Coordinates of C-alpha atoms in Angstrom, one line a residue:
M1 CA 95.8 120.9 152.6
K2 CA 95.6 124.0 154.7
A3 CA 95.5 127.4 153.0
P4 CA 99.0 129.0 152.8
D5 CA 99.6 131.9 155.3
R6 CA 99.3 135.4 154.0
V7 CA 102.5 137.3 153.5
Q8 CA 102.8 140.5 155.4
G9 CA 102.8 143.3 152.8
E10 CA 101.8 140.8 150.1
R11 CA 99.4 143.2 148.4
P12 CA 101.9 146.0 148.0
L13 CA 104.5 143.5 146.8
L14 CA 102.1 142.1 144.1
V15 CA 101.0 145.6 143.0
G16 CA 104.6 146.7 142.8
I17 CA 105.5 143.8 140.6
G18 CA 102.6 144.5 138.4
I19 CA 103.6 148.2 138.0
S20 CA 107.2 147.1 137.3
A21 CA 106.0 144.8 134.6
V22 CA 104.1 147.6 132.9
G23 CA 107.4 149.5 132.8
I24 CA 109.2 146.5 131.3
G25 CA 106.5 146.0 128.7
M26 CA 106.8 149.6 127.6
Y27 CA 110.3 149.0 126.2
V28 CA 111.3 145.3 125.9
P29 CA 109.2 144.6 122.8
F30 CA 110.6 147.7 121.1
S31 CA 114.1 147.7 122.7
L32 CA 116.1 148.6 119.6
V33 CA 113.7 151.2 118.3
F34 CA 113.2 152.5 121.9
F35 CA 116.9 153.2 122.6
H36 CA 117.5 154.4 119.0
Q37 CA 114.8 157.1 119.4
V38 CA 115.8 158.0 123.0
T39 CA 119.5 158.3 122.4
G40 CA 119.7 159.2 118.6
L41 CA 122.4 156.5 118.1
S42 CA 122.3 154.1 115.1
F43 CA 120.6 150.7 115.4
A44 CA 123.9 148.9 114.9
L45 CA 125.5 150.8 117.8
V46 CA 122.5 150.3 120.0
G47 CA 122.4 146.6 119.3
L48 CA 126.1 146.2 120.0
V49 CA 125.9 148.0 123.3
L50 CA 122.9 146.0 124.4
T51 CA 124.6 142.7 123.6
V52 CA 127.8 143.6 125.4
T53 CA 126.1 145.1 128.4
G54 CA 123.8 142.1 128.6
L55 CA 126.7 139.7 128.7
A56 CA 128.3 141.8 131.4
G57 CA 125.0 141.6 133.3
L58 CA 125.3 137.8 133.3
A59 CA 128.8 138.0 134.8
F60 CA 127.4 140.3 137.6
M61 CA 124.8 137.8 138.7
P62 CA 127.1 135.9 141.1
L63 CA 127.9 139.2 142.9
A64 CA 124.2 139.9 143.2
G65 CA 123.8 136.5 144.9
S66 CA 126.5 137.3 147.3
A67 CA 125.0 140.7 148.0
V68 CA 121.7 139.1 148.9
D69 CA 123.3 136.8 151.4
R70 CA 125.2 139.6 153.0
F71 CA 122.6 142.4 153.1
G72 CA 119.2 140.6 152.6
A73 CA 117.0 140.3 149.5
K74 CA 114.7 143.2 150.3
R75 CA 117.6 145.7 150.5
V76 CA 119.2 144.6 147.3
N77 CA 115.8 144.5 145.6
L78 CA 115.2 148.2 146.5
L79 CA 118.7 149.1 145.4
L80 CA 118.1 147.5 141.9
Y81 CA 114.8 149.4 141.6
G82 CA 116.7 152.6 142.4
V83 CA 119.3 151.8 139.7
R84 CA 116.6 151.2 137.1
V85 CA 114.9 154.5 138.0
L86 CA 118.2 156.4 137.6
G87 CA 119.0 154.5 134.3
F88 CA 115.7 155.3 132.6
A89 CA 115.8 158.9 133.9
L90 CA 119.2 159.3 132.3
Y91 CA 118.6 157.6 129.0
P92 CA 117.1 160.7 127.2
L93 CA 120.4 162.6 128.2
A94 CA 122.7 159.8 126.9
H95 CA 123.2 161.0 123.3
S96 CA 126.9 160.0 123.0
L97 CA 128.1 156.4 122.7
P98 CA 130.1 156.5 125.9
A99 CA 127.2 158.0 127.9
F100 CA 124.7 155.4 126.5
A101 CA 127.1 152.6 127.1
A102 CA 127.6 153.7 130.7
V103 CA 123.9 154.0 131.5
A104 CA 123.1 150.8 129.6
L105 CA 125.7 148.9 131.5
V106 CA 124.5 150.0 134.9
T107 CA 120.9 149.3 134.0
A108 CA 121.8 145.9 132.5
L109 CA 123.5 144.9 135.8
A110 CA 120.2 145.6 137.6
D111 CA 118.0 144.0 135.0
R112 CA 119.9 140.7 134.8
S113 CA 120.3 140.4 138.6
F114 CA 116.6 141.2 139.3
P115 CA 115.2 137.7 138.9
V116 CA 117.8 136.3 141.3
V117 CA 116.9 139.0 143.9
Q118 CA 113.2 138.6 143.4
Q119 CA 113.3 134.9 143.9
S120 CA 115.4 135.4 147.0
L121 CA 112.8 137.9 148.3
I122 CA 110.1 135.3 147.9
G123 CA 112.1 132.9 150.1
E124 CA 112.7 135.7 152.6
V125 CA 109.0 136.7 153.0
A126 CA 107.1 133.4 152.5
R127 CA 107.4 129.8 153.5
G128 CA 105.7 126.5 152.5
A129 CA 102.8 126.7 150.1
A130 CA 102.8 130.5 150.3
R131 CA 105.9 130.4 148.1
D132 CA 104.1 128.5 145.4
R133 CA 101.1 130.9 145.6
L134 CA 103.4 133.9 145.3
Q135 CA 105.2 132.4 142.4
A136 CA 101.9 131.9 140.5
S137 CA 100.6 135.4 141.4
L138 CA 103.9 137.1 140.4
R139 CA 104.0 135.3 137.0
A140 CA 100.4 136.2 136.3
L141 CA 100.9 139.8 137.2
Q142 CA 104.2 140.0 135.1
N143 CA 102.4 138.7 132.0
A144 CA 99.4 141.1 132.5
G145 CA 101.7 144.0 133.3
M146 CA 104.0 143.5 130.3
G147 CA 101.0 143.1 128.0
A148 CA 99.5 146.3 129.4
G149 CA 102.8 148.1 129.0
A150 CA 103.1 147.0 125.4
L151 CA 99.6 148.1 124.6
L152 CA 100.1 151.4 126.4
V153 CA 103.3 152.3 124.5
S154 CA 101.6 151.2 121.2
G155 CA 98.8 153.7 121.9
V156 CA 101.2 156.4 122.7
L157 CA 103.2 155.8 119.5
A158 CA 100.0 155.8 117.5
L159 CA 99.0 159.2 118.8
W160 CA 102.4 161.0 119.0
G161 CA 104.8 159.0 116.9
T162 CA 108.2 157.6 117.8
G163 CA 109.3 160.9 119.4
A164 CA 107.1 159.8 122.3
F165 CA 109.6 157.2 123.3
T166 CA 111.4 160.0 125.2
Y167 CA 108.4 160.4 127.4
T168 CA 107.9 156.6 127.9
A169 CA 111.5 156.5 129.3
G170 CA 110.2 158.8 132.0
G171 CA 107.2 156.6 132.4
N172 CA 109.5 153.6 133.0
A173 CA 111.4 155.5 135.6
L174 CA 108.2 156.4 137.4
A175 CA 106.9 152.8 137.2
F176 CA 110.1 151.4 138.8
A177 CA 110.0 154.1 141.5
L178 CA 106.4 153.3 142.5
A179 CA 107.2 149.6 142.5
G180 CA 110.1 150.1 144.8
L181 CA 108.0 152.2 147.2
L182 CA 105.4 149.4 147.3
V183 CA 107.9 146.6 147.7
S184 CA 109.5 148.4 150.7
R185 CA 106.3 147.6 152.7
V186 CA 106.8 143.8 152.5
R187 CA 108.1 142.1 155.7
A188 CA 110.2 139.0 156.2
V189 CA 108.7 135.9 157.7
R190 CA 109.0 135.7 161.5
G191 CA 112.0 133.5 162.4
E192 CA 114.0 134.5 159.3
Q193 CA 117.3 136.2 159.9
P194 CA 116.8 139.9 159.5
A195 CA 118.6 141.7 156.7
G196 CA 122.0 143.0 157.7
A197 CA 122.3 140.6 160.7
A198 CA 125.4 138.6 161.1
R199 CA 125.3 135.6 158.8
P200 CA 127.4 132.5 158.7
Q201 CA 130.3 132.7 156.3
A202 CA 129.7 130.7 153.2
G203 CA 130.6 130.9 149.5
Y204 CA 130.0 129.4 146.1
R205 CA 132.1 126.4 147.1
M206 CA 129.1 125.2 149.0
V207 CA 126.9 125.5 146.0
L208 CA 129.3 123.6 143.8
Q209 CA 129.5 120.8 146.3
D210 CA 125.7 120.4 146.4
R211 CA 125.2 117.8 143.7
P212 CA 121.4 117.6 144.0
F213 CA 121.0 121.3 143.5
L214 CA 123.4 121.4 140.6
G215 CA 121.4 118.5 139.1
L216 CA 118.2 120.6 139.6
T217 CA 119.9 123.6 137.9
A218 CA 121.0 121.4 134.9
T219 CA 117.5 119.9 134.7
N220 CA 116.0 123.4 134.6
F221 CA 118.2 124.3 131.7
L222 CA 116.4 121.6 129.6
A223 CA 113.0 123.1 130.6
A224 CA 114.2 126.7 130.1
L225 CA 114.9 125.9 126.4
G226 CA 111.2 125.3 126.1
Y227 CA 110.4 128.7 127.6
A228 CA 112.5 130.3 124.9
A229 CA 110.7 128.4 122.1
L230 CA 107.6 130.7 121.9
S231 CA 109.5 133.9 121.4
V232 CA 112.4 132.6 119.3
L233 CA 111.5 129.5 117.4
F234 CA 107.7 129.8 116.9
P235 CA 107.8 132.9 114.6
L236 CA 110.6 131.4 112.5
Y237 CA 108.9 128.1 112.2
I238 CA 105.6 129.7 111.1
A239 CA 107.3 131.8 108.5
T240 CA 109.8 129.4 107.0
W241 CA 108.3 126.0 107.5
L242 CA 104.5 126.3 107.7
H243 CA 104.4 129.5 105.5
A244 CA 101.5 130.8 107.6
P245 CA 100.7 134.5 108.0
D246 CA 102.7 136.5 110.4
S247 CA 99.5 137.4 112.2
V248 CA 99.5 133.8 113.6
T249 CA 102.5 134.8 115.7
G250 CA 100.6 137.7 117.2
A251 CA 97.6 135.5 117.9
A252 CA 99.7 132.9 119.6
F253 CA 101.4 135.5 121.9
T254 CA 98.0 137.0 122.7
V255 CA 96.6 133.6 123.7
N256 CA 99.7 132.8 125.8
T257 CA 99.6 136.2 127.6
A258 CA 95.9 136.1 128.2
L259 CA 96.0 132.6 129.7
C260 CA 99.0 133.3 131.9
A261 CA 97.4 136.5 133.2
G262 CA 93.8 135.1 133.4
I263 CA 94.1 131.5 134.7
G264 CA 97.7 131.2 136.0
V265 CA 96.7 131.6 139.6
L266 CA 93.8 129.2 139.3
V267 CA 95.9 126.5 137.7
A268 CA 98.6 126.8 140.2
G269 CA 96.1 126.8 143.1
R270 CA 94.5 123.6 141.8
V271 CA 98.0 122.0 141.6
R272 CA 98.8 123.2 145.1
R273 CA 95.5 122.0 146.6
S274 CA 96.1 118.6 145.0
G275 CA 99.0 118.1 147.4
A276 CA 101.3 117.1 144.5
R277 CA 105.0 117.2 145.3
R278 CA 106.8 120.1 143.6
T279 CA 109.1 117.8 141.7
R280 CA 106.1 115.9 140.3
S281 CA 104.0 119.0 139.3
A282 CA 107.1 120.5 137.7
A283 CA 107.6 117.2 135.9
L284 CA 104.0 117.3 134.7
G285 CA 104.6 120.8 133.3
S286 CA 107.6 119.5 131.4
L287 CA 105.6 116.6 130.0
L288 CA 103.0 119.1 128.8
F289 CA 105.8 121.0 127.1
A290 CA 106.9 117.8 125.5
A291 CA 103.4 117.0 124.2
A292 CA 103.2 120.5 122.6
F293 CA 106.5 120.1 120.9
V294 CA 105.6 116.6 119.6
A295 CA 102.4 118.1 118.2
Q296 CA 104.5 120.7 116.4
V297 CA 106.5 117.9 114.8
V298 CA 103.2 116.2 113.7
L299 CA 101.8 119.5 112.4
G300 CA 105.0 120.2 110.5
T301 CA 104.7 116.8 108.9
V302 CA 101.1 116.9 107.9
R303 CA 101.0 120.6 106.9
P304 CA 97.2 121.0 106.5
G305 CA 95.5 124.1 105.0
Q306 CA 95.8 127.5 106.5
T307 CA 92.6 127.3 108.6
A308 CA 93.4 123.9 110.1
T309 CA 97.0 125.1 110.7
L310 CA 95.8 128.1 112.6
V311 CA 93.4 126.1 114.8
A312 CA 96.1 123.5 115.4
L313 CA 98.7 126.1 116.3
L314 CA 96.5 127.8 118.8
A315 CA 95.5 124.5 120.4
I316 CA 99.2 123.7 120.7
V317 CA 99.9 127.1 122.3
V318 CA 97.1 126.3 124.9
V319 CA 98.9 123.0 125.8
Y320 CA 102.2 124.8 125.9
T321 CA 100.8 127.5 128.2
L322 CA 99.3 125.0 130.5
G323 CA 102.7 123.4 130.8
E324 CA 104.2 126.8 131.6
L325 CA 101.5 127.5 134.3
V326 CA 102.0 124.1 136.0
H327 CA 105.9 124.1 135.8
S328 CA 106.8 127.7 136.6
P329 CA 105.3 128.0 140.2
S330 CA 106.4 124.6 141.3
G331 CA 109.9 124.8 139.7
G332 CA 110.4 128.3 141.2
A333 CA 109.3 127.3 144.7
L334 CA 111.4 124.1 144.4
S335 CA 114.6 126.1 143.7
V336 CA 113.9 128.6 146.5
S337 CA 113.1 126.0 149.1
A338 CA 116.1 123.8 148.1
A339 CA 118.5 126.6 148.9
P340 CA 119.8 126.9 152.4
E341 CA 118.8 130.2 154.0
A342 CA 122.2 131.6 154.7
V343 CA 123.4 131.2 151.1
R344 CA 120.1 131.5 149.3
G345 CA 121.3 134.3 147.1
R346 CA 124.3 132.4 145.8
Y347 CA 122.2 129.3 145.2
L348 CA 119.5 131.2 143.2
A349 CA 122.2 133.1 141.2
T350 CA 123.5 129.7 140.2
Y351 CA 120.0 128.4 139.4
Q352 CA 119.2 131.5 137.3
L353 CA 122.1 130.8 135.1
S354 CA 120.1 127.9 133.6
Y355 CA 117.5 130.4 132.3
S356 CA 120.2 132.9 131.2
L357 CA 122.2 130.3 129.3
A358 CA 119.1 128.9 127.6
T359 CA 118.0 132.3 126.5
A360 CA 121.5 133.1 125.2
L361 CA 121.9 129.8 123.3
A362 CA 118.3 129.4 122.0
P363 CA 118.6 131.7 118.9
S364 CA 121.7 130.0 117.5
L365 CA 120.6 126.5 118.4
F366 CA 117.1 126.9 117.0
T367 CA 118.2 128.5 113.8
S368 CA 120.9 125.9 113.2
L369 CA 118.4 123.0 113.7
L370 CA 115.8 124.8 111.6
S371 CA 118.1 125.1 108.7
V372 CA 118.3 121.3 108.6
D373 CA 114.6 120.6 109.0
G374 CA 111.8 122.6 110.4
R375 CA 110.7 119.8 112.7
L376 CA 114.1 119.1 114.1
P377 CA 114.2 121.8 116.8
W378 CA 110.8 120.7 118.1
A379 CA 112.0 117.1 118.3
V380 CA 115.1 118.2 120.2
L381 CA 112.9 120.3 122.5
A382 CA 110.5 117.4 123.1
L383 CA 113.4 115.1 124.1
A384 CA 114.8 117.9 126.4
A385 CA 111.4 118.4 128.1
A386 CA 110.9 114.7 128.6
G387 CA 114.4 114.4 130.0
A388 CA 113.7 117.2 132.4
A389 CA 110.6 115.4 133.7
L390 CA 112.5 112.2 134.2
A391 CA 115.4 114.0 135.9
L392 CA 113.0 115.8 138.3
L393 CA 111.5 112.4 139.4
R394 CA 115.0 111.0 139.9
L395 CA 116.2 114.0 141.9
E396 CA 113.1 113.9 144.2
R397 CA 114.7 111.6 146.8
H398 CA 117.9 113.5 146.9
L399 CA 116.4 117.0 147.6
P400 CA 115.4 118.2 151.1
A401 CA 111.8 117.3 152.1
E402 CA 110.9 121.0 152.7
A403 CA 111.8 121.6 149.0
V404 CA 109.9 118.7 147.5
Y405 CA 106.7 119.3 149.6
A406 CA 104.9 122.6 149.9
E407 CA 103.7 121.3 153.3
P408 CA 106.1 118.5 154.3
P409 CA 104.4 115.6 156.2
A410 CA 106.2 114.7 159.3
A411 CA 107.3 111.3 157.8
A412 CA 108.8 113.0 154.8
V413 CA 110.7 115.5 156.9
A414 CA 112.1 112.7 159.0
A415 CA 113.1 110.7 155.9
G416 CA 114.7 113.8 154.3
R417 CA 116.8 114.3 157.4
A418 CA 117.8 110.6 157.5
A419 CA 118.8 110.6 153.8
A420 CA 121.0 113.7 153.7
P421 CA 122.2 114.8 150.3
S422 CA 125.7 114.3 149.1
A423 CA 126.5 118.0 149.5
P424 CA 126.7 119.7 152.9
R425 CA 123.5 121.5 153.8
T426 CA 125.1 123.8 156.4
P427 CA 127.3 126.8 155.5
T428 CA 131.0 126.3 155.3
A429 CA 133.7 128.8 154.8
A430 CA 134.8 129.4 151.2

């Protein structure tokens, strides 16, 4: 397989994403404390505002997809960076509830829509195997940046106390500003329609008629539940079922972050060079998820001593992380490449709902199952991951060849054109 083409402005794009991730890491792990200290409002009010504005941000995602299709992903990406800069610059001034709610709402709209726009930008600036490579690089940089941001703010707090959160808000604004300046240097692939050019009229009706893509979205919801397991289920399972020390959770997160940042690009590159179809490599990632979840069921049944439990948990996290590293680049590139160019924003906004819904449902689902039996949520997750792998293989022949293959062979392209999917692949008015 030939090496994927370099993307014009790729280095600034990657550096910008890394800097942006540092900014995110500076507040996400401490969000309630962060906003409480910055605004002076109570934890209860801060939590309520963040929940309501987060839900509003989900509702805004379809509009973000439409904006991408109308104005181009790069322009919308830069606009969202600008909104985040303004939001974090204003947070220290938002001491009243209405002011905090207004700033939090605008910032939440940008935060929730950003993954849709970023995925669309990858489709706009890269093609073929370059999309898979960019997906892997972005994920590695995001993990490294968020880890660095969390460590940075921890050091600042250790030196100057919680009052330093006001200054970290300015640091976030600066990080997003620098990221926006760097991303502005990226250029669309030659042959892509330039941003702002006249585009065929199309709407969400086209997305809803595309059964293979809706199937891909539903399949990703099953896998997305697995992504939520490490942050939501893992700490509860350790504390309430295994009765292991809380430090195990920190060790697990450290292993996951270090592996994602350290070997993510290498693993994705090995998968890409193997020539595996994106559907099959994503299915392999789902099966690795399933294996890790089954291992949790076994561990929860055996319940060995603390030392053996720690070793087993860390081994399970390694398997889980490998599943993440194999699934994420292939699954992301699959969704980007399965979306028709003229309505890519709308398609990816729909696809991103699978992650958002999984994230929203995971806490209540996992805690409900955990209250019955500590092994039950892992068993459900194992079935979901195995089901996702099977569904990906069944969807393979219904998706466009250019989506399934990073570098489609001529025979596969011809077959894909001959066996058109049940939904129209050309824009129609809606």
